[in-house]
mmCIF file of C-alpha atoms in Angstrom:
data_model
loop_
_atom_site.group_PDB
_atom_site.id
_atom_site.type_symbol
_atom_site.label_atom_id
_atom_site.label_comp_id
_atom_site.label_asym_id
_atom_site.label_seq_id
_atom_site.Cartn_x
_atom_site.Cartn_y
_atom_site.Cartn_z
ATOM 1 C CA UNK A 1 -2.481 -36.830 3.492
ATOM 2 C CA UNK A 2 -0.523 -38.316 0.615
ATOM 3 C CA UNK A 3 2.381 -36.262 -0.625
ATOM 4 C CA UNK A 4 3.514 -37.010 -4.115
ATOM 5 C CA UNK A 5 7.085 -36.498 -5.023
ATOM 6 C CA UNK A 6 6.341 -33.636 -7.455
ATOM 7 C CA UNK A 7 3.740 -31.908 -5.296
ATOM 8 C CA UNK A 8 4.561 -28.332 -4.349
ATOM 9 C CA UNK A 9 4.935 -27.646 -0.656
ATOM 10 C CA UNK A 10 1.701 -26.697 1.083
ATOM 11 C CA UNK A 11 1.053 -22.955 1.492
ATOM 12 C CA UNK A 12 -0.023 -21.710 4.863
ATOM 13 C CA UNK A 13 -0.035 -18.594 6.971
ATOM 14 C CA UNK A 14 1.477 -18.528 10.431
ATOM 15 C CA UNK A 15 -0.797 -16.648 12.807
ATOM 16 C CA UNK A 16 -0.148 -16.007 16.479
ATOM 17 C CA UNK A 17 -0.087 -19.269 18.392
ATOM 18 C CA UNK A 18 -3.433 -20.205 19.874
ATOM 19 C CA UNK A 19 -3.481 -23.092 22.285
ATOM 20 C CA UNK A 20 -6.320 -25.569 22.075
ATOM 21 C CA UNK A 21 -8.201 -25.440 25.298
ATOM 22 C CA UNK A 22 -11.715 -26.202 26.372
ATOM 23 C CA UNK A 23 -14.430 -23.572 25.831
ATOM 24 C CA UNK A 24 -14.655 -23.037 29.606
ATOM 25 C CA UNK A 25 -10.914 -22.355 29.875
ATOM 26 C CA UNK A 26 -10.987 -19.910 26.937
ATOM 27 C CA UNK A 27 -13.860 -17.869 28.309
ATOM 28 C CA UNK A 28 -16.877 -16.627 26.402
ATOM 29 C CA UNK A 29 -16.877 -16.536 22.617
ATOM 30 C CA UNK A 30 -16.031 -13.224 20.959
ATOM 31 C CA UNK A 31 -19.021 -11.212 19.836
ATOM 32 C CA UNK A 32 -19.690 -11.519 16.113
ATOM 33 C CA UNK A 33 -18.884 -7.842 15.509
ATOM 34 C CA UNK A 34 -15.295 -8.430 16.678
ATOM 35 C CA UNK A 35 -14.819 -11.683 14.791
ATOM 36 C CA UNK A 36 -16.159 -10.288 11.498
ATOM 37 C CA UNK A 37 -13.362 -7.786 10.715
ATOM 38 C CA UNK A 38 -10.749 -10.433 11.211
ATOM 39 C CA UNK A 39 -12.600 -12.595 8.718
ATOM 40 C CA UNK A 40 -12.540 -9.740 6.186
ATOM 41 C CA UNK A 41 -8.850 -9.091 6.760
ATOM 42 C CA UNK A 42 -7.954 -12.766 6.421
ATOM 43 C CA UNK A 43 -9.941 -12.870 3.178
ATOM 44 C CA UNK A 44 -8.032 -9.801 1.944
ATOM 45 C CA UNK A 45 -4.697 -11.349 2.917
ATOM 46 C CA UNK A 46 -5.528 -14.606 1.151
ATOM 47 C CA UNK A 47 -6.515 -12.739 -2.011
ATOM 48 C CA UNK A 48 -3.472 -10.456 -1.920
ATOM 49 C CA UNK A 49 -1.146 -13.426 -1.311
ATOM 50 C CA UNK A 50 -2.592 -15.644 -4.024
ATOM 51 C CA UNK A 51 -3.035 -13.027 -6.761
ATOM 52 C CA UNK A 52 -1.034 -9.893 -5.930
ATOM 53 C CA UNK A 53 -1.324 -6.924 -8.283
ATOM 54 C CA UNK A 54 2.012 -5.841 -9.733
ATOM 55 C CA UNK A 55 4.119 -3.502 -7.654
ATOM 56 C CA UNK A 56 2.343 -3.894 -4.319
ATOM 57 C CA UNK A 57 2.704 -6.138 -1.312
ATOM 58 C CA UNK A 58 1.033 -6.262 2.076
ATOM 59 C CA UNK A 59 0.477 -8.484 5.087
ATOM 60 C CA UNK A 60 -0.869 -8.235 8.616
ATOM 61 C CA UNK A 61 1.587 -7.874 11.486
ATOM 62 C CA UNK A 62 2.341 -11.183 13.172
ATOM 63 C CA UNK A 63 0.986 -10.020 16.519
ATOM 64 C CA UNK A 64 -1.992 -7.910 15.360
ATOM 65 C CA UNK A 65 -4.162 -8.678 12.341
ATOM 66 C CA UNK A 66 -5.708 -5.198 12.625
ATOM 67 C CA UNK A 67 -2.397 -3.575 11.580
ATOM 68 C CA UNK A 68 -0.851 -4.286 8.181
ATOM 69 C CA UNK A 69 2.516 -3.378 6.717
ATOM 70 C CA UNK A 70 2.595 -2.744 2.987
ATOM 71 C CA UNK A 71 5.046 -1.779 0.275
ATOM 72 C CA UNK A 72 4.292 0.032 -2.951
ATOM 73 C CA UNK A 73 6.910 0.132 -5.669
ATOM 74 C CA UNK A 74 6.990 3.353 -7.662
ATOM 75 C CA UNK A 75 5.192 2.985 -10.984
ATOM 76 C CA UNK A 76 7.344 2.695 -14.114
ATOM 77 C CA UNK A 77 7.777 5.762 -16.294
ATOM 78 C CA UNK A 78 6.973 8.146 -13.440
ATOM 79 C CA UNK A 79 9.273 10.187 -11.195
ATOM 80 C CA UNK A 80 8.513 7.593 -8.472
ATOM 81 C CA UNK A 81 9.978 4.731 -10.552
ATOM 82 C CA UNK A 82 12.385 2.517 -8.565
ATOM 83 C CA UNK A 83 11.056 3.818 -5.242
ATOM 84 C CA UNK A 84 10.149 1.423 -2.444
ATOM 85 C CA UNK A 85 7.549 3.079 -0.265
ATOM 86 C CA UNK A 86 6.421 1.568 3.038
ATOM 87 C CA UNK A 87 2.948 2.088 4.462
ATOM 88 C CA UNK A 88 0.910 1.005 7.453
ATOM 89 C CA UNK A 89 -2.819 0.260 7.323
ATOM 90 C CA UNK A 90 -4.731 0.303 10.603
ATOM 91 C CA UNK A 91 -8.165 -1.302 10.674
ATOM 92 C CA UNK A 92 -10.870 -1.083 13.288
ATOM 93 C CA UNK A 93 -13.870 -3.260 14.068
ATOM 94 C CA UNK A 94 -16.025 -1.468 11.466
ATOM 95 C CA UNK A 95 -13.972 -2.723 8.504
ATOM 96 C CA UNK A 96 -15.049 -3.284 5.723
ATOM 97 C CA UNK A 97 -17.842 -0.772 6.356
ATOM 98 C CA UNK A 98 -15.253 1.869 7.286
ATOM 99 C CA UNK A 99 -11.880 2.290 5.530
ATOM 100 C CA UNK A 100 -8.600 1.643 7.308
ATOM 101 C CA UNK A 101 -6.335 4.533 8.242
ATOM 102 C CA UNK A 102 -3.486 4.452 5.734
ATOM 103 C CA UNK A 103 -0.204 6.230 6.263
ATOM 104 C CA UNK A 104 3.135 6.282 4.450
ATOM 105 C CA UNK A 105 6.010 5.341 6.730
ATOM 106 C CA UNK A 106 8.510 6.363 4.066
ATOM 107 C CA UNK A 107 8.922 10.092 3.646
ATOM 108 C CA UNK A 108 6.959 11.227 0.625
ATOM 109 C CA UNK A 109 6.917 14.352 -1.538
ATOM 110 C CA UNK A 110 3.568 14.237 -3.309
ATOM 111 C CA UNK A 111 0.661 16.675 -3.734
ATOM 112 C CA UNK A 112 -1.776 14.279 -2.036
ATOM 113 C CA UNK A 113 0.334 13.157 0.930
ATOM 114 C CA UNK A 114 0.476 15.155 4.169
ATOM 115 C CA UNK A 115 3.783 15.713 5.986
ATOM 116 C CA UNK A 116 2.784 13.056 8.557
ATOM 117 C CA UNK A 117 2.341 10.454 5.786
ATOM 118 C CA UNK A 118 -1.463 10.441 5.704
ATOM 119 C CA UNK A 119 -3.135 10.499 2.301
ATOM 120 C CA UNK A 120 -5.753 12.679 0.698
ATOM 121 C CA UNK A 121 -7.464 9.995 -1.391
ATOM 122 C CA UNK A 122 -11.185 9.966 -2.070
ATOM 123 C CA UNK A 123 -11.671 6.206 -1.653
ATOM 124 C CA UNK A 124 -10.262 6.450 1.874
ATOM 125 C CA UNK A 125 -12.686 9.211 2.735
ATOM 126 C CA UNK A 126 -15.996 10.159 1.137
ATOM 127 C CA UNK A 127 -15.984 7.566 -1.674
ATOM 128 C CA UNK A 128 -15.290 4.482 0.442
ATOM 129 C CA UNK A 129 -17.216 1.323 -0.381
ATOM 130 C CA UNK A 130 -17.245 -1.949 1.596
ATOM 131 C CA UNK A 131 -16.465 -3.705 -1.691
ATOM 132 C CA UNK A 132 -12.915 -2.298 -1.628
ATOM 133 C CA UNK A 133 -10.227 -4.557 -0.226
ATOM 134 C CA UNK A 134 -6.555 -4.074 0.623
ATOM 135 C CA UNK A 135 -5.454 -4.794 -2.953
ATOM 136 C CA UNK A 136 -7.826 -2.098 -4.263
ATOM 137 C CA UNK A 137 -6.569 0.395 -1.677
ATOM 138 C CA UNK A 138 -2.895 -0.212 -2.457
ATOM 139 C CA UNK A 139 -3.531 -0.195 -6.214
ATOM 140 C CA UNK A 140 -5.350 3.143 -5.875
ATOM 141 C CA UNK A 141 -2.418 4.587 -3.937
ATOM 142 C CA UNK A 142 0.011 3.350 -6.578
ATOM 143 C CA UNK A 143 -2.206 4.966 -9.217
ATOM 144 C CA UNK A 144 -2.165 8.214 -7.223
ATOM 145 C CA UNK A 145 1.641 8.199 -7.423
ATOM 146 C CA UNK A 146 1.287 7.953 -11.197
ATOM 147 C CA UNK A 147 -1.439 10.580 -11.476
ATOM 148 C CA UNK A 148 -1.484 13.139 -8.626
ATOM 149 C CA UNK A 149 -4.459 15.413 -8.045
ATOM 150 C CA UNK A 150 -2.990 18.899 -7.464
ATOM 151 C CA UNK A 151 -6.512 20.352 -7.134
ATOM 152 C CA UNK A 152 -6.989 18.574 -3.786
ATOM 153 C CA UNK A 153 -3.580 19.084 -2.202
ATOM 154 C CA UNK A 154 -2.393 17.759 1.118
ATOM 155 C CA UNK A 155 1.035 19.224 0.359
ATOM 156 C CA UNK A 156 0.603 22.710 -1.135
ATOM 157 C CA UNK A 157 4.284 23.023 -2.082
ATOM 158 C CA UNK A 158 4.286 19.740 -4.011
ATOM 159 C CA UNK A 159 1.022 20.675 -5.750
ATOM 160 C CA UNK A 160 2.368 24.098 -6.743
ATOM 161 C CA UNK A 161 5.599 22.609 -8.115
ATOM 162 C CA UNK A 162 3.666 19.879 -9.951
ATOM 163 C CA UNK A 163 1.567 22.559 -11.703
ATOM 164 C CA UNK A 164 4.098 25.358 -12.196
ATOM 165 C CA UNK A 165 7.627 23.912 -12.120
ATOM 166 C CA UNK A 166 7.504 20.261 -13.079
ATOM 167 C CA UNK A 167 11.281 20.020 -13.446
ATOM 168 C CA UNK A 168 11.769 20.973 -9.769
ATOM 169 C CA UNK A 169 8.887 18.685 -8.752
ATOM 170 C CA UNK A 170 10.546 15.719 -10.488
ATOM 171 C CA UNK A 171 13.878 16.587 -8.840
ATOM 172 C CA UNK A 172 12.265 16.568 -5.371
ATOM 173 C CA UNK A 173 10.430 13.305 -6.082
ATOM 174 C CA UNK A 174 13.629 11.626 -7.300
ATOM 175 C CA UNK A 175 15.302 12.655 -4.018
ATOM 176 C CA UNK A 176 12.363 11.016 -2.206
ATOM 177 C CA UNK A 177 12.875 7.859 -4.266
ATOM 178 C CA UNK A 178 16.540 7.712 -3.282
ATOM 179 C CA UNK A 179 15.620 8.195 0.398
ATOM 180 C CA UNK A 180 13.062 5.375 0.098
ATOM 181 C CA UNK A 181 15.888 2.889 -0.236
ATOM 182 C CA UNK A 182 17.136 3.724 3.277
ATOM 183 C CA UNK A 183 15.137 2.050 6.051
ATOM 184 C CA UNK A 184 15.915 4.708 8.648
ATOM 185 C CA UNK A 185 14.126 7.474 6.708
ATOM 186 C CA UNK A 186 10.685 7.141 8.297
ATOM 187 C CA UNK A 187 7.905 9.639 8.940
ATOM 188 C CA UNK A 188 7.452 10.303 12.664
#
């Protein structure tokens, strides 16, 4: 490989170390159904890394490609603005035919987020399509922060305040935003 003086450094992803050994020493090949999800997740990571939508970030854990950590920044001109919200996405072998389980790690006060951090979002349930990828999931969640659906509440108190006392709702969300800056404030 020839490296020119003005060439940018090569981009690569560090995955868990895999030693080169003979086929016999490695054992039998993985069944295709186990190898396929990893292919989909690597494709999603490559796409998200090369062309990330604004305000979202995500990557697989170094020791398990089936678990991703993600961050969504609160959308501008919303009560969530300036918030930094951490999530975890857990995939299984059925992905992309089945959605990942997505959960906020940061505490969240939102009509469509349960107390344990799980989301009530149609594309993660009955409207899932194998064409969705991680970027689409995170973008949809960011959009949900901008435009909650109080008619399908996971948090009845947040939904009621959103509908009936928006000033108090905004106050509670702003407190959530301030807590999002502190790493220790995590949903159990």
